[in-house]
JSON list of C-alpha atoms in Angstrom, two decimals:
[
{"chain": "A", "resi": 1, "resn": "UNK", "atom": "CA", "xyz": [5.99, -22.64, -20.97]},
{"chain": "A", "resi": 2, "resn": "UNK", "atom": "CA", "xyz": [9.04, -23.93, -19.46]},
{"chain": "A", "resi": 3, "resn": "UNK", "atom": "CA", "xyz": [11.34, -20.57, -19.17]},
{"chain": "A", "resi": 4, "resn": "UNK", "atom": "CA", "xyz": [12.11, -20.27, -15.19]},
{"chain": "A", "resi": 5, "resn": "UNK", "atom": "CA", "xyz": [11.22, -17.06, -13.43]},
{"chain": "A", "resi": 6, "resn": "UNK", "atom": "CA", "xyz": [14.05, -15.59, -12.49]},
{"chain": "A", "resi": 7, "resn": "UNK", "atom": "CA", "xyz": [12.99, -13.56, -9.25]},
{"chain": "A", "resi": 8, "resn": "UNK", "atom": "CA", "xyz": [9.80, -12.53, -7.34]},
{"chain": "A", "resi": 9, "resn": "UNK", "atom": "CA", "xyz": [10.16, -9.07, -8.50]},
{"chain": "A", "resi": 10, "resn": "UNK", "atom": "CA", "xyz": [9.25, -10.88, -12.21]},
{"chain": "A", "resi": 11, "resn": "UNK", "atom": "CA", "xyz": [6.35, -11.86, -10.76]},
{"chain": "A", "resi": 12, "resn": "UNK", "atom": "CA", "xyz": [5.32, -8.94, -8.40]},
{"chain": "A", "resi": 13, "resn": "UNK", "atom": "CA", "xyz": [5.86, -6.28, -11.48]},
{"chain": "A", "resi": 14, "resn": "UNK", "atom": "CA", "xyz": [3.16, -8.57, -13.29]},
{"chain": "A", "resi": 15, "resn": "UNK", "atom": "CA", "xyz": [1.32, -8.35, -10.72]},
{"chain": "A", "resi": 16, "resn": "UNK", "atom": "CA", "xyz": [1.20, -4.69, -10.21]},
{"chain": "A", "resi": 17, "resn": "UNK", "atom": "CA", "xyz": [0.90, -4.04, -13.88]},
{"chain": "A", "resi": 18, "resn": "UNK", "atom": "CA", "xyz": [-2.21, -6.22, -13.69]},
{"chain": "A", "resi": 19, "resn": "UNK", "atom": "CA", "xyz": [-3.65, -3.96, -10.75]},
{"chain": "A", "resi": 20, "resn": "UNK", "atom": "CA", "xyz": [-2.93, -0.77, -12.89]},
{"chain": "A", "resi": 21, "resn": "UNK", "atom": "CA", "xyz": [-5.29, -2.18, -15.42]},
{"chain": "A", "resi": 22, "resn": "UNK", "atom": "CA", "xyz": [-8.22, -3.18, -13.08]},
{"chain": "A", "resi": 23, "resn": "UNK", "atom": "CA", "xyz": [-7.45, -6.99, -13.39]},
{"chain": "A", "resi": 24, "resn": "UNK", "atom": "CA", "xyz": [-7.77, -9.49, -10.49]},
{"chain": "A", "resi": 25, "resn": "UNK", "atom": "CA", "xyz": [-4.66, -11.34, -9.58]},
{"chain": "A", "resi": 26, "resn": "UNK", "atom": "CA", "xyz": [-5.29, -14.61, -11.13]},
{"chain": "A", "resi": 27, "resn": "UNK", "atom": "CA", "xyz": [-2.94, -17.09, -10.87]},
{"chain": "A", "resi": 28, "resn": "UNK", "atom": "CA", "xyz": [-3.18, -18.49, -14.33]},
{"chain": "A", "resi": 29, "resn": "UNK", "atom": "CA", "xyz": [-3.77, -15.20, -15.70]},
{"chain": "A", "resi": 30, "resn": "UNK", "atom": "CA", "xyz": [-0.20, -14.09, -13.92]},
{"chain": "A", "resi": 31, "resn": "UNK", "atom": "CA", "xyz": [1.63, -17.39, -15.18]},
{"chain": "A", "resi": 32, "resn": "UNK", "atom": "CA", "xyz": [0.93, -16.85, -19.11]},
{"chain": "A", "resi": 33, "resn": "UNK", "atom": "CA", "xyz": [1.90, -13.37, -19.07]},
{"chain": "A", "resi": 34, "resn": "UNK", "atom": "CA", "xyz": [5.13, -14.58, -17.72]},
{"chain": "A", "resi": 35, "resn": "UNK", "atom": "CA", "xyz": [4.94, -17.50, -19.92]},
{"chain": "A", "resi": 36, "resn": "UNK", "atom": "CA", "xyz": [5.75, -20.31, -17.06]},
{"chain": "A", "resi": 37, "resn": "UNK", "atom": "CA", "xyz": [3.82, -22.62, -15.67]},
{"chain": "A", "resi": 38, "resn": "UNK", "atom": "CA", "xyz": [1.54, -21.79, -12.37]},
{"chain": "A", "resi": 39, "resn": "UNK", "atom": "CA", "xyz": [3.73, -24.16, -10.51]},
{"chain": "A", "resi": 40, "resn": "UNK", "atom": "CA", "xyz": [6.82, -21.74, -11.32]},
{"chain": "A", "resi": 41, "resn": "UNK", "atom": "CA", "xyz": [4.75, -18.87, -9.28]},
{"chain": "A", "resi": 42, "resn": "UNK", "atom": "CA", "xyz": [4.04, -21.10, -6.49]},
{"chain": "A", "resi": 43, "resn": "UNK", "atom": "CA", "xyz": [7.84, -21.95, -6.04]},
{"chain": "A", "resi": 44, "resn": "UNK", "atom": "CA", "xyz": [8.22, -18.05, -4.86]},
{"chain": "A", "resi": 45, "resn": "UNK", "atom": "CA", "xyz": [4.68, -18.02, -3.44]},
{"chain": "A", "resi": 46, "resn": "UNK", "atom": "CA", "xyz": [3.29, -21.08, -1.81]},
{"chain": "A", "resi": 47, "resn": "UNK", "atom": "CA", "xyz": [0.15, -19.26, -1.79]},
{"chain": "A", "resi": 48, "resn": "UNK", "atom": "CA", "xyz": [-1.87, -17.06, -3.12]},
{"chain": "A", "resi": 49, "resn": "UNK", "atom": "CA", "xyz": [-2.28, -15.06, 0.23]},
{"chain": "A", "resi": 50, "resn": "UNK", "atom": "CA", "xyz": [1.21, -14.83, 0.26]},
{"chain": "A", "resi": 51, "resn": "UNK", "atom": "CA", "xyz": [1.39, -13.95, -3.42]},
{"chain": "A", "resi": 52, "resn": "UNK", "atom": "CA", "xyz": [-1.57, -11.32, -2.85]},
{"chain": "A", "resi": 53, "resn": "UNK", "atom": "CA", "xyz": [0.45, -9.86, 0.57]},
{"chain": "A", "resi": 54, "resn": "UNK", "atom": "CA", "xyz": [3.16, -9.64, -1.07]},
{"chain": "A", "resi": 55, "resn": "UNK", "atom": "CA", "xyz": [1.67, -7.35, -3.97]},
{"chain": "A", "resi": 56, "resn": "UNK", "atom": "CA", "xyz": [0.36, -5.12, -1.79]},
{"chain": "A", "resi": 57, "resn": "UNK", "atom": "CA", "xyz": [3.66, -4.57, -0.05]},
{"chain": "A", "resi": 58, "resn": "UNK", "atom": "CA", "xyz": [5.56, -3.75, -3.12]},
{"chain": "A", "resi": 59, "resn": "UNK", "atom": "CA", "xyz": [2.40, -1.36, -4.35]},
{"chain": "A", "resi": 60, "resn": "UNK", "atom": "CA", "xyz": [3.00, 0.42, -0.86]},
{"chain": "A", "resi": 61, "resn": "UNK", "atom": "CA", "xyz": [6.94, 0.42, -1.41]},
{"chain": "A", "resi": 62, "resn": "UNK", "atom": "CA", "xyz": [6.48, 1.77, -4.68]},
{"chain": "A", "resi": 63, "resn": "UNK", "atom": "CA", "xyz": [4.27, 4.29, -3.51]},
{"chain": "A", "resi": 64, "resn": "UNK", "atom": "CA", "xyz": [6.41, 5.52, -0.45]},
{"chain": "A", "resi": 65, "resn": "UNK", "atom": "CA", "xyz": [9.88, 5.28, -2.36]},
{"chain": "A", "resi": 66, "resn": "UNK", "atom": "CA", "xyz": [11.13, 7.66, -0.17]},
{"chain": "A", "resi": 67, "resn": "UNK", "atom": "CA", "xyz": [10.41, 6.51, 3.25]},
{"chain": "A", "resi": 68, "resn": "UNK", "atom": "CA", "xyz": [13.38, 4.54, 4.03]},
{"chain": "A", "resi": 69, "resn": "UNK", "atom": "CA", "xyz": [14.96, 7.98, 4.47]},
{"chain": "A", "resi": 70, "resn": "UNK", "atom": "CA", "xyz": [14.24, 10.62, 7.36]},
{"chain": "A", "resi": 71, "resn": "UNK", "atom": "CA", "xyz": [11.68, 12.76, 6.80]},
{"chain": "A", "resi": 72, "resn": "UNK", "atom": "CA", "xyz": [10.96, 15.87, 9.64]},
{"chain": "A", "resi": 73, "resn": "UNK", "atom": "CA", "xyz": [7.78, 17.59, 9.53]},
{"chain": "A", "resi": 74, "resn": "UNK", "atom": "CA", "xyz": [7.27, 21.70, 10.57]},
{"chain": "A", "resi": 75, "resn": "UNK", "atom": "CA", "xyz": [4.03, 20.17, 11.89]},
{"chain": "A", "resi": 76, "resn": "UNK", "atom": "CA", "xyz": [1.06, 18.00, 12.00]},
{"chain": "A", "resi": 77, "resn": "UNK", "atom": "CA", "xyz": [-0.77, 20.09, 8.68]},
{"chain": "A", "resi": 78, "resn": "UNK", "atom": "CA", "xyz": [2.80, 19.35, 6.86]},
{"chain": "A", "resi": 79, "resn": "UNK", "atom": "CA", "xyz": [2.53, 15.78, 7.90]},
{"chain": "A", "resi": 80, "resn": "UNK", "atom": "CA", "xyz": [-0.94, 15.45, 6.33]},
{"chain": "A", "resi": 81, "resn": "UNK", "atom": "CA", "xyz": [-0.29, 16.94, 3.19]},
{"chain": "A", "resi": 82, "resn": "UNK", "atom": "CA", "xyz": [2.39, 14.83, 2.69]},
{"chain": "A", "resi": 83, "resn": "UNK", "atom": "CA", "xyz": [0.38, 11.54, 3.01]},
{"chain": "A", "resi": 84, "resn": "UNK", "atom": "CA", "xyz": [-2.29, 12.81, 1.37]},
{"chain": "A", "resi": 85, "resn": "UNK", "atom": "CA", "xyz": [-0.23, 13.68, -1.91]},
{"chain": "A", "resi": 86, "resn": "UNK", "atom": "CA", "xyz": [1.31, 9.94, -1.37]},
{"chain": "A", "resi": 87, "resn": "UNK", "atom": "CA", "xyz": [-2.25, 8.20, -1.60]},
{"chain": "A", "resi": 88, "resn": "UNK", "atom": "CA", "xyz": [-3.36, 11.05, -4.66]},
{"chain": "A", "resi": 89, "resn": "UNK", "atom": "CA", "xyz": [-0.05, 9.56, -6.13]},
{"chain": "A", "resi": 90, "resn": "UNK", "atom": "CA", "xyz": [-1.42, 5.95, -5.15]},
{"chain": "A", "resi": 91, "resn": "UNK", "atom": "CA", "xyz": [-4.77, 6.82, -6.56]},
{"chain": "A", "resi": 92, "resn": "UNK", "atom": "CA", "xyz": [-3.04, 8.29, -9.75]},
{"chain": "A", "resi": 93, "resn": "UNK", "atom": "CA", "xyz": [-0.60, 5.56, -10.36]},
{"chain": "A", "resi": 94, "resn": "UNK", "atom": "CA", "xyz": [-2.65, 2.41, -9.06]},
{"chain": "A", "resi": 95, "resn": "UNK", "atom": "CA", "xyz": [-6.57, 3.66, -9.60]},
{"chain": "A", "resi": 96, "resn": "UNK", "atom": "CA", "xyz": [-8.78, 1.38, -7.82]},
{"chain": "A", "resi": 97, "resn": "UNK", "atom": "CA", "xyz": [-6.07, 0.10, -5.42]},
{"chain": "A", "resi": 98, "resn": "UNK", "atom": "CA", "xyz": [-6.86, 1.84, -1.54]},
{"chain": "A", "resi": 99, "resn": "UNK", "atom": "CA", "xyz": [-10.20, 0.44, -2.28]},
{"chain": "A", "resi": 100, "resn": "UNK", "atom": "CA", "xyz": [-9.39, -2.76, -3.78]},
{"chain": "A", "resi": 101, "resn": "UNK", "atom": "CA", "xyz": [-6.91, -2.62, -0.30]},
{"chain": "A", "resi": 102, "resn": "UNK", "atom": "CA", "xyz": [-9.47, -2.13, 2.04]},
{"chain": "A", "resi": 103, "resn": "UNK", "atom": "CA", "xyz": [-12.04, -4.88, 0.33]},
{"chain": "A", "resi": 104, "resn": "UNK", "atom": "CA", "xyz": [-8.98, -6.98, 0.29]},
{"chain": "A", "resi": 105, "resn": "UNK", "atom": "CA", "xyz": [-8.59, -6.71, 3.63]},
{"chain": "A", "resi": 106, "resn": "UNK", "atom": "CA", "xyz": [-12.43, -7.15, 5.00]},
{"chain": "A", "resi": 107, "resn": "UNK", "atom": "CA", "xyz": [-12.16, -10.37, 2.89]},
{"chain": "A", "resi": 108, "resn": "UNK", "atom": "CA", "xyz": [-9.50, -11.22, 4.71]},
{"chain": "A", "resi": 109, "resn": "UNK", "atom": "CA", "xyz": [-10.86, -10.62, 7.90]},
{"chain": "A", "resi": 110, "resn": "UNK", "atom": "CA", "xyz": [-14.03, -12.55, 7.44]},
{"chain": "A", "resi": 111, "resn": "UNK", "atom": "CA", "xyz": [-12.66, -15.21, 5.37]},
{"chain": "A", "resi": 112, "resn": "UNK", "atom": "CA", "xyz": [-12.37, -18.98, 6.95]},
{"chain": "A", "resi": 113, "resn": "UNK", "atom": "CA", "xyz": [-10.81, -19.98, 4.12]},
{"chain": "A", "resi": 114, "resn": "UNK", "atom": "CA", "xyz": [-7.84, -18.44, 5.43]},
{"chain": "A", "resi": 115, "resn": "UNK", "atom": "CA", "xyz": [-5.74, -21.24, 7.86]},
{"chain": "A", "resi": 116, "resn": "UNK", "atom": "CA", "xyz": [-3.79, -19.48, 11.15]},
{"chain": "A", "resi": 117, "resn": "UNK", "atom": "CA", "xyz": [-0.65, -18.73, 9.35]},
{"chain": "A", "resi": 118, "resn": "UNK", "atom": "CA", "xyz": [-1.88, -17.04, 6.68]},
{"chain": "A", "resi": 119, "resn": "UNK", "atom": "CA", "xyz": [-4.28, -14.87, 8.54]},
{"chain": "A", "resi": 120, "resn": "UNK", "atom": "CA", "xyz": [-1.26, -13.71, 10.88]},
{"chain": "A", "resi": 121, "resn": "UNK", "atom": "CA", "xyz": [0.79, -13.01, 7.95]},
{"chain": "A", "resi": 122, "resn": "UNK", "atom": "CA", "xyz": [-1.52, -11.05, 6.41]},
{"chain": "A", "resi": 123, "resn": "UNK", "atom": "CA", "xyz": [-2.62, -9.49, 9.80]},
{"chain": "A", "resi": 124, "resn": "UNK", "atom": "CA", "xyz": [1.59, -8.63, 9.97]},
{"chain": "A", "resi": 125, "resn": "UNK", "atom": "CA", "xyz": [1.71, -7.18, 6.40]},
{"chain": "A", "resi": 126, "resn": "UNK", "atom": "CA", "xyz": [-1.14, -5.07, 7.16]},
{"chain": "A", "resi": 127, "resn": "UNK", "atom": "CA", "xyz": [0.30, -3.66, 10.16]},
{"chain": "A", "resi": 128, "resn": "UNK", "atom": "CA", "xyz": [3.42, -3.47, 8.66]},
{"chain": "A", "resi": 129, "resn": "UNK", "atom": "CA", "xyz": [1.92, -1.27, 5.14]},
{"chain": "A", "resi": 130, "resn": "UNK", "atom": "CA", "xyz": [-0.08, 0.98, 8.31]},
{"chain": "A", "resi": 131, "resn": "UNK", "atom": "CA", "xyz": [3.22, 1.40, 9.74]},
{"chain": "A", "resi": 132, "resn": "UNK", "atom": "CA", "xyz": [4.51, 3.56, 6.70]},
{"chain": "A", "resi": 133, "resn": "UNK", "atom": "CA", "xyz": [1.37, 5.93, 7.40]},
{"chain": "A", "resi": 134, "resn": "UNK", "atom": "CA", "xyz": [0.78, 5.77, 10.83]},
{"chain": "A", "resi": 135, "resn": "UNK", "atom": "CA", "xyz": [4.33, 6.42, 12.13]},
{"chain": "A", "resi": 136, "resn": "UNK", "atom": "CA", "xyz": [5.21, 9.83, 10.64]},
{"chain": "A", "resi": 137, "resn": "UNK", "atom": "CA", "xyz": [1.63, 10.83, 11.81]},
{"chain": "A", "resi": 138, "resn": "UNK", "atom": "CA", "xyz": [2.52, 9.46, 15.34]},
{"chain": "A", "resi": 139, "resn": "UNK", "atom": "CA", "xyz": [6.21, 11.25, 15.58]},
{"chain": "A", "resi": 140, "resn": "UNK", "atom": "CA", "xyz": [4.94, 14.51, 14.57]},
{"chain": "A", "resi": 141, "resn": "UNK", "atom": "CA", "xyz": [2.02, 14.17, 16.75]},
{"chain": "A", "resi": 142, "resn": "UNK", "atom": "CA", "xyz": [4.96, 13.62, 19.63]},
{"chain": "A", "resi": 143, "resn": "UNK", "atom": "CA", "xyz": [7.19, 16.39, 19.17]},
{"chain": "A", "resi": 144, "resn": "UNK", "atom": "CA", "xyz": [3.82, 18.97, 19.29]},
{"chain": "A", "resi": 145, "resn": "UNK", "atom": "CA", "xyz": [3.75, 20.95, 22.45]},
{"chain": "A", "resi": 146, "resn": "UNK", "atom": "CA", "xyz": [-0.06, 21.89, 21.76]},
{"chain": "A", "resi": 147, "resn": "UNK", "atom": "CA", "xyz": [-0.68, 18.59, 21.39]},
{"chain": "A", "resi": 148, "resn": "UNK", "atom": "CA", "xyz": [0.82, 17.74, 24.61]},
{"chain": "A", "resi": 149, "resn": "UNK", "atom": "CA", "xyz": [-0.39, 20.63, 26.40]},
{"chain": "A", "resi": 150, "resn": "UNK", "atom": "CA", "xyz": [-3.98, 20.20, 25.62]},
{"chain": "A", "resi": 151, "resn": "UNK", "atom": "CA", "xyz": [-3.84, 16.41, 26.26]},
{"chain": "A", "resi": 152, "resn": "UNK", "atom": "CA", "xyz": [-1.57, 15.50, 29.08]},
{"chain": "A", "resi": 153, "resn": "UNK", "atom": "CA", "xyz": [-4.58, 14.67, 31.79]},
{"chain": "A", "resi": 154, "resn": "UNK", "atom": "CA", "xyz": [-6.57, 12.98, 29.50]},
{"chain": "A", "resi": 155, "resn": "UNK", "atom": "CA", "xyz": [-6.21, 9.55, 28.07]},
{"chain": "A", "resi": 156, "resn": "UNK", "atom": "CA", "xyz": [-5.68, 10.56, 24.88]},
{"chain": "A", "resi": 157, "resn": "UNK", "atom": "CA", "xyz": [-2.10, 9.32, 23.80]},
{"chain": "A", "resi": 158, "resn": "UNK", "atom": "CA", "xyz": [-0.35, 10.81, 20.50]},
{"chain": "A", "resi": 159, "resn": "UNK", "atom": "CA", "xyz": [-0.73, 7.10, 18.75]},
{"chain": "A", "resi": 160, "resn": "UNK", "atom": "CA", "xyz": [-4.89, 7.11, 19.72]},
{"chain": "A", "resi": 161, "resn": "UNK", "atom": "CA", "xyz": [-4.51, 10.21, 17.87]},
{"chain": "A", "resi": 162, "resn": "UNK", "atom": "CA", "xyz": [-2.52, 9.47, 14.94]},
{"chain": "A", "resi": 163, "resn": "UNK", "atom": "CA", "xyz": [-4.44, 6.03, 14.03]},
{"chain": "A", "resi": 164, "resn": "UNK", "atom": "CA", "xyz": [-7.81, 8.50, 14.34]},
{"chain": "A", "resi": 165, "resn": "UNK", "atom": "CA", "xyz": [-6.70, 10.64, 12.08]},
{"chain": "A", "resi": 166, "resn": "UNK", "atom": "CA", "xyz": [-5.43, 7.95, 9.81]},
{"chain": "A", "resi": 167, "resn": "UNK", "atom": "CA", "xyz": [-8.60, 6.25, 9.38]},
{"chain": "A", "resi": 168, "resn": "UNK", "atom": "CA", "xyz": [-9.94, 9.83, 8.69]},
{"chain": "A", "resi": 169, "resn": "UNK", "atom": "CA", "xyz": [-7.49, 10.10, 6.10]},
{"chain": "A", "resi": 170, "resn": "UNK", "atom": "CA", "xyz": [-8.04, 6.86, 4.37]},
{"chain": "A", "resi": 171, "resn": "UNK", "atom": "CA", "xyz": [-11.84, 6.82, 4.61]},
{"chain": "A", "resi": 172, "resn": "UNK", "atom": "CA", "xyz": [-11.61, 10.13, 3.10]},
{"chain": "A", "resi": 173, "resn": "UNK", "atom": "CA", "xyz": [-9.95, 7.99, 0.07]},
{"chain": "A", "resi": 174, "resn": "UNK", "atom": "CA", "xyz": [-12.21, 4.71, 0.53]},
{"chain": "A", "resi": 175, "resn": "UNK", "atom": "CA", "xyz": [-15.62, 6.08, 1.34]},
{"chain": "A", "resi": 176, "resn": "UNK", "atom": "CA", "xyz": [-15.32, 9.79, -0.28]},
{"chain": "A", "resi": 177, "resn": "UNK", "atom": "CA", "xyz": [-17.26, 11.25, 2.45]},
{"chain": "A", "resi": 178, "resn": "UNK", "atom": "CA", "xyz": [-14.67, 13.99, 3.73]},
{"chain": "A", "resi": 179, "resn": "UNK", "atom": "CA", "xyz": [-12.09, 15.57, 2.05]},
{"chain": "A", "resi": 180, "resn": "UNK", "atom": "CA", "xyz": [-8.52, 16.99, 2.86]},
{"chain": "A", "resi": 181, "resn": "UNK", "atom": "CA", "xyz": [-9.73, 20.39, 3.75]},
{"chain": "A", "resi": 182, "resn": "UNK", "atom": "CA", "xyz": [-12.41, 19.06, 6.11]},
{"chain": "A", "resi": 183, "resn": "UNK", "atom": "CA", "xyz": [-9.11, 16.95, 7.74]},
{"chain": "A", "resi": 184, "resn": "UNK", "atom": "CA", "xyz": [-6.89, 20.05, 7.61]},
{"chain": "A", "resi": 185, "resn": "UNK", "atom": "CA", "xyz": [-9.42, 22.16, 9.25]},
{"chain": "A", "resi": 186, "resn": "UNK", "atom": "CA", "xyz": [-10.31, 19.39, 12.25]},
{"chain": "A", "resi": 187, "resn": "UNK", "atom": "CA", "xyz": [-6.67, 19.27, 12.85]},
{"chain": "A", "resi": 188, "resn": "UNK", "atom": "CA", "xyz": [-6.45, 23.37, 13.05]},
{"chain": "A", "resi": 189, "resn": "UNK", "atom": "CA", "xyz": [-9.24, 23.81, 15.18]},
{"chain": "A", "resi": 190, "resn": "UNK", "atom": "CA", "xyz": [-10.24, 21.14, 16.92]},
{"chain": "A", "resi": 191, "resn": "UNK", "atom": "CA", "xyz": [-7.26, 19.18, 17.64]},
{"chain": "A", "resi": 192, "resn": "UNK", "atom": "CA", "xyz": [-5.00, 21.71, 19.31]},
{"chain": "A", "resi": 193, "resn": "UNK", "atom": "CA", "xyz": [-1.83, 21.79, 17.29]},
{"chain": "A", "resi": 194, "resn": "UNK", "atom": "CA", "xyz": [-0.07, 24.24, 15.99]},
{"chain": "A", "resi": 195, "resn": "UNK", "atom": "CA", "xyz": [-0.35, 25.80, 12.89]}
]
């Protein structure tokens, strides 16, 4: 066991490969597959929040390859579809994961193991891994006219919007009680956008 690690991405493919086949991130478990010594993963990650963050940020790179570049929308159903076939590709690819996510993340939040700094870094992270899904939702949301029409008096802005149908969209992934038609449909008829 005394080969070096040569980069994180080393030890975040393990990592990911391990998620693919339902294991738990063990540190140990993560070192002999690599064939160094635990220390050698601390070196890169001085924790294992840090080591489990990071994970999920390269499972969420992975799984929107493509959003570094611009994407436009013909509208808000578009929009939708699109996320939803990136979290069926999650699903696919990574089956377990928006769950294992979201208990990941209660854990997180009710934790006291969990000192300051790594409960803001994971709070960041979060945000940041939300950010991928919530900001299309929010620009398209912006540039509809119905949308803006129907809402302008009220105190409904487009990013209230977009994070309600978000959590929509991933509880229809976490808890199974409503599916994309259901979401396609509330956004048709009872949202005011355009078709």
């Amino acid at each position: 066991m005394n080969r070096q690690v040569t980069s994180q991405k080393e030890i975040l493919k393990v990592c990911r490969e391990m998620i693919v086949s339902n294991q738990s991130l063990n540190l140990r478990q993560i070192a002999a597959r690599l064939n160094v010594a635990v220390g050698s993963i601390y070196h890169y990650f001085p924790s294992k929040t840090e080591l489990m963050n990071a994970t999920v940020e390269s499972v969420w790179m992975e799984i929107f390859e493509d959003y570094g570049q611009h994407r436009s929308f013909k509208g808000i159903r578009e929009c939708v579809e699109w996320l939803f076939d990136c979290l069926n590709k999650a699903d696919r690819q990574y089956a377990g994961f928006l769950s294992l996510h979201g208990q990941m993340l209660t854990q997180m939040a009710s934790s006291q193991k969990l000192d300051d700094e790594d409960a803001k870094v994971s709070e960041q992270k979060m945000s940041q891994s939300l950010h991928w899904l919530l900001n299309p939702l929010k620009q398209v949301i912006d540039q509809d006219p119905a949308f803006q029409r129907q809402h302008q008096n009220e105190n409904w802005s487009s990013e209230d919007y977009a994070r309600t149908l978000l959590t929509l969209i991933l509880s229809s992934f976490l808890l199974k009680t409503i599916d994309e038609p259901t979401i396609l449909r509330f956004i048709e008829y009872g949202a005011g956008f355009q078709k």
